[in-house]
Short mmCIF file of C-alpha atoms and ligand atoms in Angstrom, two decimals:
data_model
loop_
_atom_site.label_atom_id
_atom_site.label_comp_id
_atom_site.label_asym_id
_atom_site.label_seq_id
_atom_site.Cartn_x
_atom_site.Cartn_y
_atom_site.Cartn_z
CA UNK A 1 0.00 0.00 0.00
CA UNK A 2 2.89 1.95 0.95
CA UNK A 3 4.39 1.49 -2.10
CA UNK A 4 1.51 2.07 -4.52
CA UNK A 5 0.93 5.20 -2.59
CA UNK A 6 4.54 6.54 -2.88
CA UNK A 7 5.12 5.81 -6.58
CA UNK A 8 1.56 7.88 -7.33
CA UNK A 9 2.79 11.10 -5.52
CA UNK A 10 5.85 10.34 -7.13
CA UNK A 11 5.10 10.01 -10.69
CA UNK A 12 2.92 13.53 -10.37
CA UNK A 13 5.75 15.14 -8.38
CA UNK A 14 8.31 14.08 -11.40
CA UNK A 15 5.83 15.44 -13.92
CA UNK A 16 5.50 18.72 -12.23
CA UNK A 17 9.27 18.76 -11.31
CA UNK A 18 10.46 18.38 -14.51
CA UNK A 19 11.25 21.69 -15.58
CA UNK A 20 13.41 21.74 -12.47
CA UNK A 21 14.71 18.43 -13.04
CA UNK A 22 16.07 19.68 -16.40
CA UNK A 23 17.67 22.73 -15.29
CA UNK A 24 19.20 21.01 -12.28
CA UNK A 25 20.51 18.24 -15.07
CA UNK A 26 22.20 21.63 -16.79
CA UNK A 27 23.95 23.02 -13.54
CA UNK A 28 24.91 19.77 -12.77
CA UNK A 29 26.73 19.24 -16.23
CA UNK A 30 27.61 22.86 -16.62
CA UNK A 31 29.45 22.93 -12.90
CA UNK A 32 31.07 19.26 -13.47
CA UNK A 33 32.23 19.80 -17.18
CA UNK A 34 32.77 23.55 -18.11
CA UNK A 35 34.19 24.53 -14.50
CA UNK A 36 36.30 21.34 -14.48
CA UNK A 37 37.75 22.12 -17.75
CA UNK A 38 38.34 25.76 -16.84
CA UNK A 39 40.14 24.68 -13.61
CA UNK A 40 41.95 22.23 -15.47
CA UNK A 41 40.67 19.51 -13.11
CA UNK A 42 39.25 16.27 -13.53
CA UNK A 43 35.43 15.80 -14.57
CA UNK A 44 35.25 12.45 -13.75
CA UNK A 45 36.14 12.72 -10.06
CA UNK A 46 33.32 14.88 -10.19
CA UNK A 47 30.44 12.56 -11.52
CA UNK A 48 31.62 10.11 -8.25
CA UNK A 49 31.60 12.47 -5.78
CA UNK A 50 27.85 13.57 -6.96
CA UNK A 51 27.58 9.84 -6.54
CA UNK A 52 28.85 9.49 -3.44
CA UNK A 53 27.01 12.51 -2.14
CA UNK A 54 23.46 11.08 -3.31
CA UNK A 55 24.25 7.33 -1.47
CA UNK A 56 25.04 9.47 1.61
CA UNK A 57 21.31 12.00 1.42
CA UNK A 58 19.16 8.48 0.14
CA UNK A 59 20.92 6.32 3.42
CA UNK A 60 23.21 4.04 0.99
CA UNK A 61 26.08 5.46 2.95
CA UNK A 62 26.83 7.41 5.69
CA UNK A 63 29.72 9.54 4.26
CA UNK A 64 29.62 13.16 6.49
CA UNK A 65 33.06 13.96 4.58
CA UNK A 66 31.88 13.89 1.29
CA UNK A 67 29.30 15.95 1.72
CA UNK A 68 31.23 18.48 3.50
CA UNK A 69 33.37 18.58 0.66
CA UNK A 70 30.52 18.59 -1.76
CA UNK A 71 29.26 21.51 -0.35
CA UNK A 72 32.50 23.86 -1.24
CA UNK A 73 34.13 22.08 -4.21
CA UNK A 74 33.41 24.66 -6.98
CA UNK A 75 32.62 22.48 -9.53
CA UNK A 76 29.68 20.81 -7.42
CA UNK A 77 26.14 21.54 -7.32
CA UNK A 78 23.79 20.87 -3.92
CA UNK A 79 21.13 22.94 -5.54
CA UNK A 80 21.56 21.09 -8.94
CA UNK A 81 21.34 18.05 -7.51
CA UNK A 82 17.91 18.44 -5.49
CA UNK A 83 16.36 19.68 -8.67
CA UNK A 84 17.27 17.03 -10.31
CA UNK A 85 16.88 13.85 -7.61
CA UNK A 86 13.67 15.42 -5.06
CA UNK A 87 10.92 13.48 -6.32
CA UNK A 88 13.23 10.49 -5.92
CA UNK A 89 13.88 11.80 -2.16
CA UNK A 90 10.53 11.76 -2.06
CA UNK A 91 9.41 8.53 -3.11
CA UNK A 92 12.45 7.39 -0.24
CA UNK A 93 10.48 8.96 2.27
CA UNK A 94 7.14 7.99 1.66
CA UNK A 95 7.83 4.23 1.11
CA UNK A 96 11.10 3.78 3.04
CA UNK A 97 13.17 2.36 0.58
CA UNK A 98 15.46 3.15 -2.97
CA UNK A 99 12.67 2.03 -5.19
CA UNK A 100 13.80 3.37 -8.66
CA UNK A 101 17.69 5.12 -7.95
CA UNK A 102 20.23 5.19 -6.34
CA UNK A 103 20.15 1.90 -5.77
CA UNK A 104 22.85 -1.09 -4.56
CA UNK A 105 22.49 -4.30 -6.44
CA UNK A 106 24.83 -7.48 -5.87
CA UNK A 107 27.81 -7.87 -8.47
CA UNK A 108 25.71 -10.36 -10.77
CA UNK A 109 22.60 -8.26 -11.29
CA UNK A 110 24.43 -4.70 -10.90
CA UNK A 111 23.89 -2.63 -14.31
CA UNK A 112 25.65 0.72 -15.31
CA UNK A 113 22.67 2.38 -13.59
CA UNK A 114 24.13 1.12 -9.58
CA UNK A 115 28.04 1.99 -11.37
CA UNK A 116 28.62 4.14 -8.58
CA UNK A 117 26.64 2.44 -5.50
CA UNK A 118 27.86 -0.64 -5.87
CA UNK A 119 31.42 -0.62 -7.12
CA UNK A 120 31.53 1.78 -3.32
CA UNK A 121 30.42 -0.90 -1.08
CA UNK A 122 32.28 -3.67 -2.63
CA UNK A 123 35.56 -1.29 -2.75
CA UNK A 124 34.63 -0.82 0.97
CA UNK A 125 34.33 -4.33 1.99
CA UNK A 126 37.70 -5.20 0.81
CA UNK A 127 39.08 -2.29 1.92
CA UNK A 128 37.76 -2.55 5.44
CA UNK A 129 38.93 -6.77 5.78
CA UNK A 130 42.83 -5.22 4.27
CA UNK A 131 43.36 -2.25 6.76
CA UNK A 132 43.15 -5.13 9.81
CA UNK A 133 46.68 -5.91 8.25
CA UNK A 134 47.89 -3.07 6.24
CA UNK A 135 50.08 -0.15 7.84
CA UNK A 136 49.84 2.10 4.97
CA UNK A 137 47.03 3.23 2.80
CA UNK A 138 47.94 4.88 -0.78
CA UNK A 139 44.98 6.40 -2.77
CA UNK A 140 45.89 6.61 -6.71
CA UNK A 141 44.21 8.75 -8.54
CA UNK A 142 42.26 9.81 -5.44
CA UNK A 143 40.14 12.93 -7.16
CA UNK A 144 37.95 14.10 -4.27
CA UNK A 145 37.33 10.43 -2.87
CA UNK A 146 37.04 10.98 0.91
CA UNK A 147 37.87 7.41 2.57
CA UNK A 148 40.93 8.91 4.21
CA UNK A 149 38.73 11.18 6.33
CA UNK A 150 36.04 9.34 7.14
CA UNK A 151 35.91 6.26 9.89
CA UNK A 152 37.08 3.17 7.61
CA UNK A 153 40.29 4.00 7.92
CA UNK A 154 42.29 3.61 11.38
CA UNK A 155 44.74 5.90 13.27
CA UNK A 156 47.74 4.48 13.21
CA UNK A 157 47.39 3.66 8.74
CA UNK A 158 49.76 6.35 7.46
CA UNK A 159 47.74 7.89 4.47
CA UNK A 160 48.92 9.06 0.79
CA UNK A 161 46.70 10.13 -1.95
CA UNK A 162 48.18 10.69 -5.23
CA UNK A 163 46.34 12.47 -8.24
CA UNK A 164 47.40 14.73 -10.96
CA UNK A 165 48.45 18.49 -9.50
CA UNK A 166 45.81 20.92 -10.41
CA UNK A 167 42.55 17.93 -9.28
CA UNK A 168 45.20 17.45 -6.26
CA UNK A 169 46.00 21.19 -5.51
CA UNK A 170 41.67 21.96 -5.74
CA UNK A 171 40.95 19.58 -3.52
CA UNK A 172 43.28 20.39 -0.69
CA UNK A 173 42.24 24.25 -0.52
CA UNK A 174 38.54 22.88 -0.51
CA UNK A 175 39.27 19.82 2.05
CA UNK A 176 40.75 23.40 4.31
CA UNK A 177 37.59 24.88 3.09
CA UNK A 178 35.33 22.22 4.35
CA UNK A 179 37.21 22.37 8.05
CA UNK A 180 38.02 18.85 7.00
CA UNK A 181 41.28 17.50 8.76
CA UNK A 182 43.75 16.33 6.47
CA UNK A 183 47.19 16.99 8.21
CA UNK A 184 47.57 13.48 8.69
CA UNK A 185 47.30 12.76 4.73
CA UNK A 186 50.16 13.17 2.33
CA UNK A 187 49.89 14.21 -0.87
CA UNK A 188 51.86 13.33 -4.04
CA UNK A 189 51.05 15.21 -7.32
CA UNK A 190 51.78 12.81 -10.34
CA UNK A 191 51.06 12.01 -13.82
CA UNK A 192 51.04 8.13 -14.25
CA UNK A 193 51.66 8.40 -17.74
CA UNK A 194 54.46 10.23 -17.62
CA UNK A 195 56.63 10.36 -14.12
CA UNK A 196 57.63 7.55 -11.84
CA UNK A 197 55.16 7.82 -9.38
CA UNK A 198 56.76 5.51 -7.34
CA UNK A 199 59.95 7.79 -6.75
CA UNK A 200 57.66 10.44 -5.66
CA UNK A 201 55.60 8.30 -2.96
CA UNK A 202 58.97 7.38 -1.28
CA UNK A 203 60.00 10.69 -0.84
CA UNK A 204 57.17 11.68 0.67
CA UNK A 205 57.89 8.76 3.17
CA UNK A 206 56.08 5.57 2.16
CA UNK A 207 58.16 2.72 2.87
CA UNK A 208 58.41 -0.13 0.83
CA UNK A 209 58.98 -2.42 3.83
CA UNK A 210 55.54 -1.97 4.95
CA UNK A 211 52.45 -3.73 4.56
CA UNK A 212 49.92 -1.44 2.22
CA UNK A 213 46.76 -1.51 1.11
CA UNK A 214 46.44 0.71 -2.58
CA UNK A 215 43.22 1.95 -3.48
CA UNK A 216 43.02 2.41 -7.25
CA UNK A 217 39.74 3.31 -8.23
CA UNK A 218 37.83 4.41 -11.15
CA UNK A 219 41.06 4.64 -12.83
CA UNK A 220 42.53 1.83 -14.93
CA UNK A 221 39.95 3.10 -17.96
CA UNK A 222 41.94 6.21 -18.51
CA UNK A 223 44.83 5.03 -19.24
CA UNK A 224 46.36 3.12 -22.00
CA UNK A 225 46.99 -0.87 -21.53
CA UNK A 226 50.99 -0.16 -21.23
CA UNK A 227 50.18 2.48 -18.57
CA UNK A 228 48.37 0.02 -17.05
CA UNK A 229 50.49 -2.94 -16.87
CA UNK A 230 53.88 -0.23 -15.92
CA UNK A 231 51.58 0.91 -13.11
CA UNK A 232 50.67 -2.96 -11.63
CA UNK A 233 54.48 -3.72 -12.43
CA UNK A 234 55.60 -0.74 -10.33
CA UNK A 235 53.33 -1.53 -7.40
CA UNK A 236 54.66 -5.00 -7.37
CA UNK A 237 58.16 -3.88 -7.24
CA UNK A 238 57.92 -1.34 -4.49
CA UNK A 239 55.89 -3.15 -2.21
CA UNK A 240 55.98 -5.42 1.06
CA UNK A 241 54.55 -9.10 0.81
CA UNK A 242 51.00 -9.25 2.17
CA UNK A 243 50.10 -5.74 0.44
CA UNK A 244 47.13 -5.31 -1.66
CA UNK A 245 45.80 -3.54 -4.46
CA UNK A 246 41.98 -2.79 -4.68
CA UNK A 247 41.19 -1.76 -8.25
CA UNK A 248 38.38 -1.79 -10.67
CA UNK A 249 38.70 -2.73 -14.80
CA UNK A 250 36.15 -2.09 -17.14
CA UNK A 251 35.04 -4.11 -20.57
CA UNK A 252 35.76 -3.35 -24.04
CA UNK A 253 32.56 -2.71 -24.67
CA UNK A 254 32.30 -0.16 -21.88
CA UNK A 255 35.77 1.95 -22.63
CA UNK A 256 34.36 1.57 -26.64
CA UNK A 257 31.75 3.75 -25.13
CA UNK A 258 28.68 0.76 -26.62
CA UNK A 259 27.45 0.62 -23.35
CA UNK A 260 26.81 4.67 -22.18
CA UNK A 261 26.19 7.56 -24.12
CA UNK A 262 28.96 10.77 -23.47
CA UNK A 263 32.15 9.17 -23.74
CA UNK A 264 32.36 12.39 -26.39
CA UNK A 265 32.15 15.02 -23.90
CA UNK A 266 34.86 13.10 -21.56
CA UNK A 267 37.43 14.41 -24.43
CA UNK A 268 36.34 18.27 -22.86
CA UNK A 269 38.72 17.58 -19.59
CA UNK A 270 41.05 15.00 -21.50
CA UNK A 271 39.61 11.80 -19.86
CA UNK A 272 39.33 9.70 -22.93
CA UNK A 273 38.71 5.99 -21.88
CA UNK A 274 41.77 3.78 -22.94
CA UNK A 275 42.12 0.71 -21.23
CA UNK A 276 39.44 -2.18 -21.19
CA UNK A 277 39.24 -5.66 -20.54
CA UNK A 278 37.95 -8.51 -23.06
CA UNK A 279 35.27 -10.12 -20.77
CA UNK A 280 33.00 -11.59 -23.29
CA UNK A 281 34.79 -14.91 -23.25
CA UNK A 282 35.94 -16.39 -19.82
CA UNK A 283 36.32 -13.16 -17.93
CA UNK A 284 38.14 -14.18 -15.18
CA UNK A 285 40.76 -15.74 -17.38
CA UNK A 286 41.53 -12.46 -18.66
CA UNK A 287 41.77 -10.49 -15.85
CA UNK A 288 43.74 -13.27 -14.26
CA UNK A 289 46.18 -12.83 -17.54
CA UNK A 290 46.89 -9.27 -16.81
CA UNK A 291 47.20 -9.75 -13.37
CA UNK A 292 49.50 -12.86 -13.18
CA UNK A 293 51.93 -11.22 -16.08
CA UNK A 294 53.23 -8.69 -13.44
CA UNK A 295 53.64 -11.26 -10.92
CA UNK A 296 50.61 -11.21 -8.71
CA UNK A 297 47.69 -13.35 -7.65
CA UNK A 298 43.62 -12.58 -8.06
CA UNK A 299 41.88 -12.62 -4.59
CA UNK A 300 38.40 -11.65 -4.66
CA UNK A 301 36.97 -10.35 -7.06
CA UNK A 302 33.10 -8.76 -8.13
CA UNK A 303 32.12 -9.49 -11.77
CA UNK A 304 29.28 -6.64 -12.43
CA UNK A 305 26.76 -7.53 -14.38
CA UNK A 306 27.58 -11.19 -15.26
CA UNK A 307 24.42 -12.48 -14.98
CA UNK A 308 22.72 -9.60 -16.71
CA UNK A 309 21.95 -9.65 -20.68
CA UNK A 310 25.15 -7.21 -21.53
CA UNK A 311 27.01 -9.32 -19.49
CA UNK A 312 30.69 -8.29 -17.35
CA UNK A 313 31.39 -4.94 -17.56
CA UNK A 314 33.27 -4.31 -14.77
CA UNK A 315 35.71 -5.81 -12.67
CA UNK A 316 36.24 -4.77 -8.80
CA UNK A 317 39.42 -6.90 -8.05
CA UNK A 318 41.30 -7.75 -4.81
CA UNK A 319 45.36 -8.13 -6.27
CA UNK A 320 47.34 -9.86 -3.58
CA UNK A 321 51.07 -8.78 -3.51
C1 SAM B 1 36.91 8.80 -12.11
S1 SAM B 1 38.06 9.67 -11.18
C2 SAM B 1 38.10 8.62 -9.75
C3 SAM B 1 38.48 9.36 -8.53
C4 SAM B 1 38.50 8.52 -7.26
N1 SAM B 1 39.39 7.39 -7.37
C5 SAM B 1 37.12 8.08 -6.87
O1 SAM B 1 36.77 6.91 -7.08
O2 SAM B 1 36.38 8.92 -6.35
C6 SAM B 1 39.61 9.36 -11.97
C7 SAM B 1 40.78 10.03 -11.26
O3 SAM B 1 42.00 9.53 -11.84
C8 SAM B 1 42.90 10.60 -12.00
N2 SAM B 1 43.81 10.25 -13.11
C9 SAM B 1 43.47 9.85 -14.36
N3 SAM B 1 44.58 9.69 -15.12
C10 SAM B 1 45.63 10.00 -14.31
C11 SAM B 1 47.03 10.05 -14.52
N4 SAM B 1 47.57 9.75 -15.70
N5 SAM B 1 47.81 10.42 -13.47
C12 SAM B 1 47.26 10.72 -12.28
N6 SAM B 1 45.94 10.69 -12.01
C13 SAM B 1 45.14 10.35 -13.02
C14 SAM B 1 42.00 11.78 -12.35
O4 SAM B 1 42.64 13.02 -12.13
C15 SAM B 1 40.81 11.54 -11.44
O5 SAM B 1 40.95 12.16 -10.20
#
């Protein structure tokens, strides 16, 4: 009854929002691509923190430090996004649950539509079971990703994030902005493509000797395959034994751009997709390819989508070092 009663409010509520809806949809991409591109920052980092921001107002996930940062990043939109996701809040509150989005789904059944929800809680879960064991915590290609701030991560993990300088240099005058303590955090600015980041995390004090848990999400797709493979490669040769890498590969079709409209507009801040990962065959024999030829071993890993019609197109992987 609940239910019935929520979606009819709801369906009148979208009709009559819809003007609203539309122009929030414009601030939205007007904020995340045209003020990206004039900061020189990433647009991409962007479309997950507006993803991370809605899981934390529809009760996915409690995330207080996103938000915060939300609120001040320039390139953000908290009025935007209410235009655009109310009735939605609505429908939440009336019936008590995520009926139509955000919503989580399990890896099999997860389409492009839960991208963000999902891929965060199973990035999460592994993330949470490999900081009971890890004394060091490197974020790569961190964009405005919060999990260093918030309570996942424990005192005594020393904490690195890593992104290219201008995303890097925006988010730490808007982390100050936000009253959001991050003197415990170092940051390393760095170009995969074209430095050694690994030169540049040691002198900022990571130590090679100790066991580390690297979070590399949401970033395997821009870059090419060799970038890719140099990256793992370098990982495996600067770290300790036991350490882990938590990162997420997408399918051919996907980075081909056959499976979501836009990958056009991604060329406005220079985030092309490059790498992807045949998965139409046996997809865990492919990943396991990549991952074995720089001398490491699959541990967990979510296949999204395998049991949908479009199949795997996305890979949230545990790498053990
Ligand atoms: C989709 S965002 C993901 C951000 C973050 N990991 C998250 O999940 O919220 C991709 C991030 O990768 C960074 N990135 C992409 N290519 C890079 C490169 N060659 N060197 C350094 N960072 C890069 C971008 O600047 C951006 O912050």
């Amino acid at each position: 009854m609940r239910k019935i009663l929520g979606l009819s409010i709801y369906v009148i509520v979208q009709i009559l929002f819809l003007p609203l809806g539309v122009i929030g949809a414009f601030i939205i991409f007007y904020k995340q691509m045209y003020i990206s591109k004039r900061l020189g920052v990433s647009s991409t980092a962007i479309e997950i923190i507006n993803g991370r921001w809605t899981m934390d107002k529809f009760g996915l996930k409690k995330d207080s430090a996103t938000v915060k940062l939300f609120n001040v990043l320039p390139n953000t939109t908290v009025i935007g996004q209410w235009f655009a996701l109310f009735p939605l809040y609505l429908l939440k509150q009336i019936t008590g649950e995520n009926l139509i989005y955000p919503i989580f789904k399990e890896a099999p059944d997860a389409t492009l539509a839960n991208l963000v929800t999902s891929r965060t809680v199973f990035f999460d879960k592994i993330l949470k079971r490999s900081f009971k064991k890890s004394e060091q915590f490197v974020v790569m290609g961190a964009g405005f990703d919060t999990r260093c701030y918030g309570n996942l991560v424990k005192d005594t993990l020393k904490l690195y994030e890593m992104d290219k300088k201008q995303t890097q240099e925006l988010k730490k005058n808007n982390l100050q902005k936000a009253n959001i303590d991050a003197s415990n955090v170092h940051f390393v600015d760095v170009d995969f493509s074209t430095e050694s980041w690994s030169e540049k995390l040691i002198a900022a004090g990571y130590d090679k000797n100790k066991t580390t848990t690297f979070l590399w999400e949401g970033v395997t797709l821009y870059l090419t395959e060799k970038d890719v493979s140099k990256t793992l490669s370098e990982i495996q040769q600067n770290a300790a034994t036991g350490s882990i890498i938590v990162a997420d590969f997408y399918s051919l079709d996907f980075v081909k751009g056959k499976l979501v409209p836009g990958k056009k507009a991604l060329e406005m801040t220079d985030e092309e997709l490059g790498f992807g990962i045949d998965f139409e065959g046996n997809s865990s024999k492919e990943l396991e390819s990549l991952i074995e030829s720089t001398n490491m071993k699959l541990g967990q890993v979510y296949f999204m989508g395998s049991k949908t019609k479009k199949g795997t197109w996305m890979a949230v992987s545990e790498i053990l070092i």
